[in-house]
XYZ file of C-alpha atoms in Angstrom:
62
model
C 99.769 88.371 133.897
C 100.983 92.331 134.010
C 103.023 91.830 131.191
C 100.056 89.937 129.408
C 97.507 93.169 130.107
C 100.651 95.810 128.984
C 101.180 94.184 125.607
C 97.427 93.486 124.937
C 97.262 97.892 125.415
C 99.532 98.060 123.175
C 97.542 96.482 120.298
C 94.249 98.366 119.995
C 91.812 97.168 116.625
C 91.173 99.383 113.707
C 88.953 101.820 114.410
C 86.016 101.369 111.884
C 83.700 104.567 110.659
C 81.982 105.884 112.968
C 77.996 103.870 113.306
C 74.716 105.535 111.412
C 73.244 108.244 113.894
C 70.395 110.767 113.254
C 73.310 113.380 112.718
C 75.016 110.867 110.223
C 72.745 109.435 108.243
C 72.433 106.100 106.794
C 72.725 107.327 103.183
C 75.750 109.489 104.435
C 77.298 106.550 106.121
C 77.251 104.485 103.040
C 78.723 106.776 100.379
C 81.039 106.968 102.568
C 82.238 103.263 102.934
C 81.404 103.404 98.777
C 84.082 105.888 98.323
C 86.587 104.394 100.434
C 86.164 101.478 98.908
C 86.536 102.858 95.116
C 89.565 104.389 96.433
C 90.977 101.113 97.826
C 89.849 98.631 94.378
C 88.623 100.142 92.150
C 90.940 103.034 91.253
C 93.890 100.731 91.657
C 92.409 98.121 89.096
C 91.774 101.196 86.698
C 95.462 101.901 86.805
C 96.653 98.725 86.153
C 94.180 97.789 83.028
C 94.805 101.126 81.693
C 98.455 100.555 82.262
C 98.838 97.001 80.446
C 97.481 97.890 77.248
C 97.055 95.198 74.366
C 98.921 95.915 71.409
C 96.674 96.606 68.283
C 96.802 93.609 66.385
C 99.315 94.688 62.571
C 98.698 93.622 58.980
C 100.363 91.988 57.016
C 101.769 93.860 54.099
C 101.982 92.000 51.033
């Protein structure tokens, strides 16, 4: 059961942003998870579209 208790210290969760409080407001709070979470999809999706670009379709010369 010691063992048990030791290893579950050893695995503590994520600590999430810290809760709306009158010092952090609400607005506050969520442009901050907004930004994070441009930074985590939407800025690597950017990249990758801009990166694959389609060719531009040639004519035929006759």
């Amino acid at each position: 059961m010691e063992f048990f208790l030791k290893m579950r210290a050893l695995f503590k969760p994520k600590q999430l942003p810290a809760a709306p409080t009158s010092l952090y407001a609400d607005s506050e709070f969520l442009e901050v998870v907004a930004k994070q979470w441009k930074q985590r999809y939407e800025e690597p999706q950017l990249a990758r579209d801009s990166a694959v670009r389609r060719p531009e379709p040639t004519r035929a010369v006759a």
